[in-house]
Amino acid sequence: MMRTSKIAIAFMGLALALGGSTVALAQMDAEVEAAMASGAVGEQADGYLGFAKPPSAGVKAKVDAINIKRREGYTQVAQSKNVPIEAFAASIGCKTLAGLKPGRSYSVAKGVWATKGAAPVQLPSQCGG
Amino acid sequence: MIGRFPVLATGAMLLTGCISVKAPDKPIEINLNISVKQEVVVSLKKDAEDFITNNPELFPK
């Protein structure tokens, strides 16, 4: 009886922990998504998220965390393909800028922000035709 | 003596020809770096697509 309850409690604990982390991830996305919808945070041609408007500390922390994970992933792929990290990051930027929703902020030239309108974003020359 | 010199000098000039060196109006642009990078970036298109698909939490919309 005692052993069964201990195992049951252990499982419950594990389930709560996993469920909690999933919720945390969703919350992280929701706050960043809201910032992106408002145009405060946007995609950059260099493959990272940036701040079109000064962010709150919370949003900044979450965006920084995403960018760090992106860079880790870019580094892995770039090394496996034997290309510069910046080149792979730029190829990601080409994709993210091409798939923007209207009203989103985006940056091609560093520090210069624009709002996506009805027309497709004019991609930098490195993205090709 | 002096009379012949100009003739000789002119003849020498005609033989050697005139080489004029003029600097170009605009600086010569070499876009090699951009085209090399473009080739690499374009070649990674599919890999970029896969990366975004496999890591949706990194690409909130």
PDB file of C-alpha atoms in Angstrom:
ATOM      1  CA  MET A   1       0.000   0.000   0.000  1.00  0.00           C
ATOM      2  CA  MET A   2       2.669   2.468   1.063  1.00  0.00           C
ATOM      3  CA  ARG A   3       4.977   1.592  -1.854  1.00  0.00           C
ATOM      4  CA  THR A   4       2.140   1.977  -4.385  1.00  0.00           C
ATOM      5  CA  SER A   5       1.246   5.438  -3.095  1.00  0.00           C
ATOM      6  CA  LYS A   6       4.887   6.531  -3.202  1.00  0.00           C
ATOM      7  CA  ILE A   7       5.153   5.462  -6.837  1.00  0.00           C
ATOM      8  CA  ALA A   8       1.820   7.124  -7.585  1.00  0.00           C
ATOM      9  CA  ILE A   9       3.018  10.363  -5.999  1.00  0.00           C
ATOM     10  CA  ALA A  10       6.269  10.162  -7.966  1.00  0.00           C
ATOM     11  CA  PHE A  11       4.334   9.793 -11.221  1.00  0.00           C
ATOM     12  CA  MET A  12       2.012  12.654 -10.302  1.00  0.00           C
ATOM     13  CA  GLY A  13       5.024  14.821  -9.552  1.00  0.00           C
ATOM     14  CA  LEU A  14       6.593  13.978 -12.903  1.00  0.00           C
ATOM     15  CA  ALA A  15       3.361  14.655 -14.759  1.00  0.00           C
ATOM     16  CA  LEU A  16       2.977  18.024 -13.028  1.00  0.00           C
ATOM     17  CA  ALA A  17       6.565  18.976 -13.787  1.00  0.00           C
ATOM     18  CA  LEU A  18       6.225  18.088 -17.465  1.00  0.00           C
ATOM     19  CA  GLY A  19       2.839  19.755 -17.710  1.00  0.00           C
ATOM     20  CA  GLY A  20       4.245  22.824 -15.978  1.00  0.00           C
ATOM     21  CA  SER A  21       7.149  23.154 -18.400  1.00  0.00           C
ATOM     22  CA  THR A  22       4.821  22.844 -21.400  1.00  0.00           C
ATOM     23  CA  VAL A  23       2.639  25.584 -19.982  1.00  0.00           C
ATOM     24  CA  ALA A  24       5.722  27.746 -19.369  1.00  0.00           C
ATOM     25  CA  LEU A  25       6.806  27.316 -23.002  1.00  0.00           C
ATOM     26  CA  ALA A  26       3.339  28.254 -24.217  1.00  0.00           C
ATOM     27  CA  GLN A  27       3.324  31.301 -21.952  1.00  0.00           C
ATOM     28  CA  MET A  28       6.717  32.349 -23.235  1.00  0.00           C
ATOM     29  CA  ASP A  29       5.451  32.157 -26.806  1.00  0.00           C
ATOM     30  CA  ALA A  30       2.219  34.005 -25.984  1.00  0.00           C
ATOM     31  CA  GLU A  31       4.044  37.025 -24.562  1.00  0.00           C
ATOM     32  CA  VAL A  32       6.513  37.136 -27.455  1.00  0.00           C
ATOM     33  CA  GLU A  33       3.691  36.575 -29.950  1.00  0.00           C
ATOM     34  CA  ALA A  34       1.781  39.513 -28.457  1.00  0.00           C
ATOM     35  CA  ALA A  35       4.879  41.694 -28.767  1.00  0.00           C
ATOM     36  CA  MET A  36       5.243  40.582 -32.398  1.00  0.00           C
ATOM     37  CA  ALA A  37       1.586  41.248 -33.136  1.00  0.00           C
ATOM     38  CA  SER A  38       1.935  44.780 -31.755  1.00  0.00           C
ATOM     39  CA  GLY A  39       5.071  45.352 -33.852  1.00  0.00           C
ATOM     40  CA  ALA A  40       7.338  45.821 -30.836  1.00  0.00           C
ATOM     41  CA  VAL A  41       9.371  42.714 -31.671  1.00  0.00           C
ATOM     42  CA  GLY A  42      10.156  41.645 -35.211  1.00  0.00           C
ATOM     43  CA  GLU A  43      12.215  39.394 -37.436  1.00  0.00           C
ATOM     44  CA  GLN A  44      15.506  40.596 -38.852  1.00  0.00           C
ATOM     45  CA  ALA A  45      17.194  39.678 -42.128  1.00  0.00           C
ATOM     46  CA  ASP A  46      20.145  38.319 -40.112  1.00  0.00           C
ATOM     47  CA  GLY A  47      17.958  35.503 -38.760  1.00  0.00           C
ATOM     48  CA  TYR A  48      17.294  36.828 -35.275  1.00  0.00           C
ATOM     49  CA  LEU A  49      14.475  38.609 -33.489  1.00  0.00           C
ATOM     50  CA  GLY A  50      14.962  42.280 -32.747  1.00  0.00           C
ATOM     51  CA  PHE A  51      13.253  45.167 -31.015  1.00  0.00           C
ATOM     52  CA  ALA A  52      11.471  47.712 -33.160  1.00  0.00           C
ATOM     53  CA  LYS A  53      10.405  49.443 -29.959  1.00  0.00           C
ATOM     54  CA  PRO A  54      12.112  49.290 -26.549  1.00  0.00           C
ATOM     55  CA  PRO A  55      10.900  46.096 -24.870  1.00  0.00           C
ATOM     56  CA  SER A  56       9.845  45.369 -21.325  1.00  0.00           C
ATOM     57  CA  ALA A  57      12.403  43.442 -19.273  1.00  0.00           C
ATOM     58  CA  GLY A  58      10.273  40.297 -19.476  1.00  0.00           C
ATOM     59  CA  VAL A  59       9.886  40.382 -23.241  1.00  0.00           C
ATOM     60  CA  LYS A  60      13.577  41.196 -23.682  1.00  0.00           C
ATOM     61  CA  ALA A  61      14.577  38.199 -21.582  1.00  0.00           C
ATOM     62  CA  LYS A  62      12.347  35.862 -23.590  1.00  0.00           C
ATOM     63  CA  VAL A  63      13.492  37.203 -26.948  1.00  0.00           C
ATOM     64  CA  ASP A  64      17.142  36.983 -25.880  1.00  0.00           C
ATOM     65  CA  ALA A  65      16.549  33.369 -24.839  1.00  0.00           C
ATOM     66  CA  ILE A  66      15.030  32.553 -28.230  1.00  0.00           C
ATOM     67  CA  ASN A  67      17.919  34.217 -30.060  1.00  0.00           C
ATOM     68  CA  ILE A  68      20.473  32.288 -28.027  1.00  0.00           C
ATOM     69  CA  LYS A  69      18.744  28.994 -28.878  1.00  0.00           C
ATOM     70  CA  ARG A  70      18.510  30.018 -32.529  1.00  0.00           C
ATOM     71  CA  ARG A  71      22.227  30.732 -32.638  1.00  0.00           C
ATOM     72  CA  GLU A  72      22.987  27.352 -31.068  1.00  0.00           C
ATOM     73  CA  GLY A  73      20.887  25.648 -33.721  1.00  0.00           C
ATOM     74  CA  TYR A  74      22.360  27.725 -36.554  1.00  0.00           C
ATOM     75  CA  THR A  75      25.871  26.861 -35.356  1.00  0.00           C
ATOM     76  CA  GLN A  76      25.094  23.133 -35.409  1.00  0.00           C
ATOM     77  CA  VAL A  77      23.646  23.190 -38.916  1.00  0.00           C
ATOM     78  CA  ALA A  78      26.307  25.542 -40.282  1.00  0.00           C
ATOM     79  CA  GLN A  79      29.122  23.357 -38.940  1.00  0.00           C
ATOM     80  CA  SER A  80      27.537  20.231 -40.379  1.00  0.00           C
ATOM     81  CA  LYS A  81      27.242  21.935 -43.771  1.00  0.00           C
ATOM     82  CA  ASN A  82      30.651  23.627 -43.494  1.00  0.00           C
ATOM     83  CA  VAL A  83      29.243  27.096 -44.138  1.00  0.00           C
ATOM     84  CA  PRO A  84      29.578  30.322 -42.146  1.00  0.00           C
ATOM     85  CA  ILE A  85      27.044  30.622 -39.305  1.00  0.00           C
ATOM     86  CA  GLU A  86      26.031  34.036 -40.649  1.00  0.00           C
ATOM     87  CA  ALA A  87      25.197  32.534 -44.043  1.00  0.00           C
ATOM     88  CA  PHE A  88      22.830  29.963 -42.563  1.00  0.00           C
ATOM     89  CA  ALA A  89      21.350  32.584 -40.245  1.00  0.00           C
ATOM     90  CA  ALA A  90      20.793  34.802 -43.292  1.00  0.00           C
ATOM     91  CA  SER A  91      19.003  31.977 -45.099  1.00  0.00           C
ATOM     92  CA  ILE A  92      16.682  31.690 -42.100  1.00  0.00           C
ATOM     93  CA  GLY A  93      16.135  35.455 -42.274  1.00  0.00           C
ATOM     94  CA  CYS A  94      15.122  35.119 -45.928  1.00  0.00           C
ATOM     95  CA  LYS A  95      12.455  32.598 -44.900  1.00  0.00           C
ATOM     96  CA  THR A  96      11.110  34.477 -41.895  1.00  0.00           C
ATOM     97  CA  LEU A  97      10.877  37.757 -43.794  1.00  0.00           C
ATOM     98  CA  ALA A  98       9.138  36.080 -46.719  1.00  0.00           C
ATOM     99  CA  GLY A  99       6.500  34.570 -44.414  1.00  0.00           C
ATOM    100  CA  LEU A 100       5.586  37.646 -42.368  1.00  0.00           C
ATOM    101  CA  LYS A 101       2.003  38.470 -41.472  1.00  0.00           C
ATOM    102  CA  PRO A 102       0.799  41.990 -42.378  1.00  0.00           C
ATOM    103  CA  GLY A 103       1.299  44.528 -39.606  1.00  0.00           C
ATOM    104  CA  ARG A 104       4.465  42.859 -38.298  1.00  0.00           C
ATOM    105  CA  SER A 105       7.670  44.825 -37.855  1.00  0.00           C
ATOM    106  CA  TYR A 106      10.747  43.653 -39.710  1.00  0.00           C
ATOM    107  CA  SER A 107      14.293  44.835 -40.312  1.00  0.00           C
ATOM    108  CA  VAL A 108      16.467  44.336 -43.389  1.00  0.00           C
ATOM    109  CA  ALA A 109      19.193  46.914 -42.715  1.00  0.00           C
ATOM    110  CA  LYS A 110      20.388  46.691 -39.124  1.00  0.00           C
ATOM    111  CA  GLY A 111      18.477  49.074 -36.880  1.00  0.00           C
ATOM    112  CA  VAL A 112      16.057  50.116 -39.606  1.00  0.00           C
ATOM    113  CA  TRP A 113      12.486  48.911 -39.013  1.00  0.00           C
ATOM    114  CA  ALA A 114       9.532  48.775 -41.348  1.00  0.00           C
ATOM    115  CA  THR A 115       5.990  47.439 -41.113  1.00  0.00           C
ATOM    116  CA  LYS A 116       4.802  44.670 -43.373  1.00  0.00           C
ATOM    117  CA  GLY A 117       1.983  45.874 -45.536  1.00  0.00           C
ATOM    118  CA  ALA A 118      -0.028  44.152 -48.227  1.00  0.00           C
ATOM    119  CA  ALA A 119       2.936  43.848 -50.588  1.00  0.00           C
ATOM    120  CA  PRO A 120       5.585  41.141 -50.102  1.00  0.00           C
ATOM    121  CA  VAL A 121       8.719  42.206 -48.220  1.00  0.00           C
ATOM    122  CA  GLN A 122      11.591  43.247 -50.453  1.00  0.00           C
ATOM    123  CA  LEU A 123      14.205  40.672 -49.490  1.00  0.00           C
ATOM    124  CA  PRO A 124      17.913  41.561 -49.393  1.00  0.00           C
ATOM    125  CA  SER A 125      19.986  40.615 -52.447  1.00  0.00           C
ATOM    126  CA  GLN A 126      21.632  37.706 -50.624  1.00  0.00           C
ATOM    127  CA  CYS A 127      18.303  35.886 -50.646  1.00  0.00           C
ATOM    128  CA  GLY A 128      18.486  35.571 -54.407  1.00  0.00           C
ATOM    129  CA  GLY A 129      15.541  35.569 -56.783  1.00  0.00           C
TER     130      GLY A 129
ATOM    131  CA  MET B   1      71.729  70.335 -87.120  1.00  0.00           C
ATOM    132  CA  ILE B   2      69.062  72.112 -85.058  1.00  0.00           C
ATOM    133  CA  GLY B   3      66.760  71.896 -88.022  1.00  0.00           C
ATOM    134  CA  ARG B   4      66.864  68.134 -88.133  1.00  0.00           C
ATOM    135  CA  PHE B   5      66.213  67.611 -84.453  1.00  0.00           C
ATOM    136  CA  PRO B   6      62.516  68.435 -84.471  1.00  0.00           C
ATOM    137  CA  VAL B   7      62.037  66.098 -87.402  1.00  0.00           C
ATOM    138  CA  LEU B   8      63.896  63.326 -85.619  1.00  0.00           C
ATOM    139  CA  ALA B   9      62.027  63.976 -82.381  1.00  0.00           C
ATOM    140  CA  THR B  10      58.660  63.926 -84.147  1.00  0.00           C
ATOM    141  CA  GLY B  11      59.623  60.729 -85.913  1.00  0.00           C
ATOM    142  CA  ALA B  12      60.637  59.128 -82.640  1.00  0.00           C
ATOM    143  CA  MET B  13      57.348  60.107 -81.058  1.00  0.00           C
ATOM    144  CA  LEU B  14      55.359  58.674 -83.925  1.00  0.00           C
ATOM    145  CA  LEU B  15      57.312  55.428 -83.745  1.00  0.00           C
ATOM    146  CA  THR B  16      56.823  54.968 -80.001  1.00  0.00           C
ATOM    147  CA  GLY B  17      53.177  55.996 -80.123  1.00  0.00           C
ATOM    148  CA  CYS B  18      51.274  57.871 -77.492  1.00  0.00           C
ATOM    149  CA  ILE B  19      50.095  56.123 -74.398  1.00  0.00           C
ATOM    150  CA  SER B  20      47.620  58.093 -72.419  1.00  0.00           C
ATOM    151  CA  VAL B  21      46.807  56.969 -68.934  1.00  0.00           C
ATOM    152  CA  LYS B  22      43.537  58.222 -67.575  1.00  0.00           C
ATOM    153  CA  ALA B  23      42.048  57.198 -64.292  1.00  0.00           C
ATOM    154  CA  PRO B  24      38.467  55.893 -64.554  1.00  0.00           C
ATOM    155  CA  ASP B  25      35.704  58.245 -63.456  1.00  0.00           C
ATOM    156  CA  LYS B  26      34.175  55.809 -60.957  1.00  0.00           C
ATOM    157  CA  PRO B  27      35.968  53.425 -58.634  1.00  0.00           C
ATOM    158  CA  ILE B  28      36.025  49.891 -59.987  1.00  0.00           C
ATOM    159  CA  GLU B  29      33.416  47.902 -58.075  1.00  0.00           C
ATOM    160  CA  ILE B  30      34.031  44.260 -57.331  1.00  0.00           C
ATOM    161  CA  ASN B  31      30.870  42.500 -56.210  1.00  0.00           C
ATOM    162  CA  LEU B  32      32.521  39.130 -55.804  1.00  0.00           C
ATOM    163  CA  ASN B  33      31.848  38.953 -52.072  1.00  0.00           C
ATOM    164  CA  ILE B  34      28.120  39.521 -52.463  1.00  0.00           C
ATOM    165  CA  SER B  35      27.658  36.946 -55.207  1.00  0.00           C
ATOM    166  CA  VAL B  36      29.631  34.298 -53.311  1.00  0.00           C
ATOM    167  CA  LYS B  37      27.541  34.817 -50.181  1.00  0.00           C
ATOM    168  CA  GLN B  38      24.318  34.853 -52.200  1.00  0.00           C
ATOM    169  CA  GLU B  39      25.212  31.478 -53.687  1.00  0.00           C
ATOM    170  CA  VAL B  40      25.732  30.038 -50.202  1.00  0.00           C
ATOM    171  CA  VAL B  41      22.607  31.594 -48.695  1.00  0.00           C
ATOM    172  CA  VAL B  42      20.411  30.424 -51.578  1.00  0.00           C
ATOM    173  CA  SER B  43      21.841  26.894 -51.386  1.00  0.00           C
ATOM    174  CA  LEU B  44      20.769  26.710 -47.709  1.00  0.00           C
ATOM    175  CA  LYS B  45      17.110  27.477 -48.484  1.00  0.00           C
ATOM    176  CA  LYS B  46      15.871  23.931 -47.884  1.00  0.00           C
ATOM    177  CA  ASP B  47      17.941  23.553 -44.714  1.00  0.00           C
ATOM    178  CA  ALA B  48      16.448  26.790 -43.414  1.00  0.00           C
ATOM    179  CA  GLU B  49      12.934  25.537 -44.118  1.00  0.00           C
ATOM    180  CA  ASP B  50      13.663  22.291 -42.272  1.00  0.00           C
ATOM    181  CA  PHE B  51      15.176  24.110 -39.313  1.00  0.00           C
ATOM    182  CA  ILE B  52      12.123  26.336 -38.906  1.00  0.00           C
ATOM    183  CA  THR B  53       9.771  23.350 -39.216  1.00  0.00           C
ATOM    184  CA  ASN B  54      11.742  21.356 -36.649  1.00  0.00           C
ATOM    185  CA  ASN B  55      12.027  24.194 -34.135  1.00  0.00           C
ATOM    186  CA  PRO B  56       8.621  25.911 -34.106  1.00  0.00           C
ATOM    187  CA  GLU B  57       9.075  27.171 -30.537  1.00  0.00           C
ATOM    188  CA  LEU B  58      11.953  29.323 -31.775  1.00  0.00           C
ATOM    189  CA  PHE B  59       9.777  30.953 -34.434  1.00  0.00           C
ATOM    190  CA  PRO B  60       6.685  32.405 -32.788  1.00  0.00           C
ATOM    191  CA  LYS B  61       4.362  34.122 -35.194  1.00  0.00           C
TER     192      LYS B  61
END
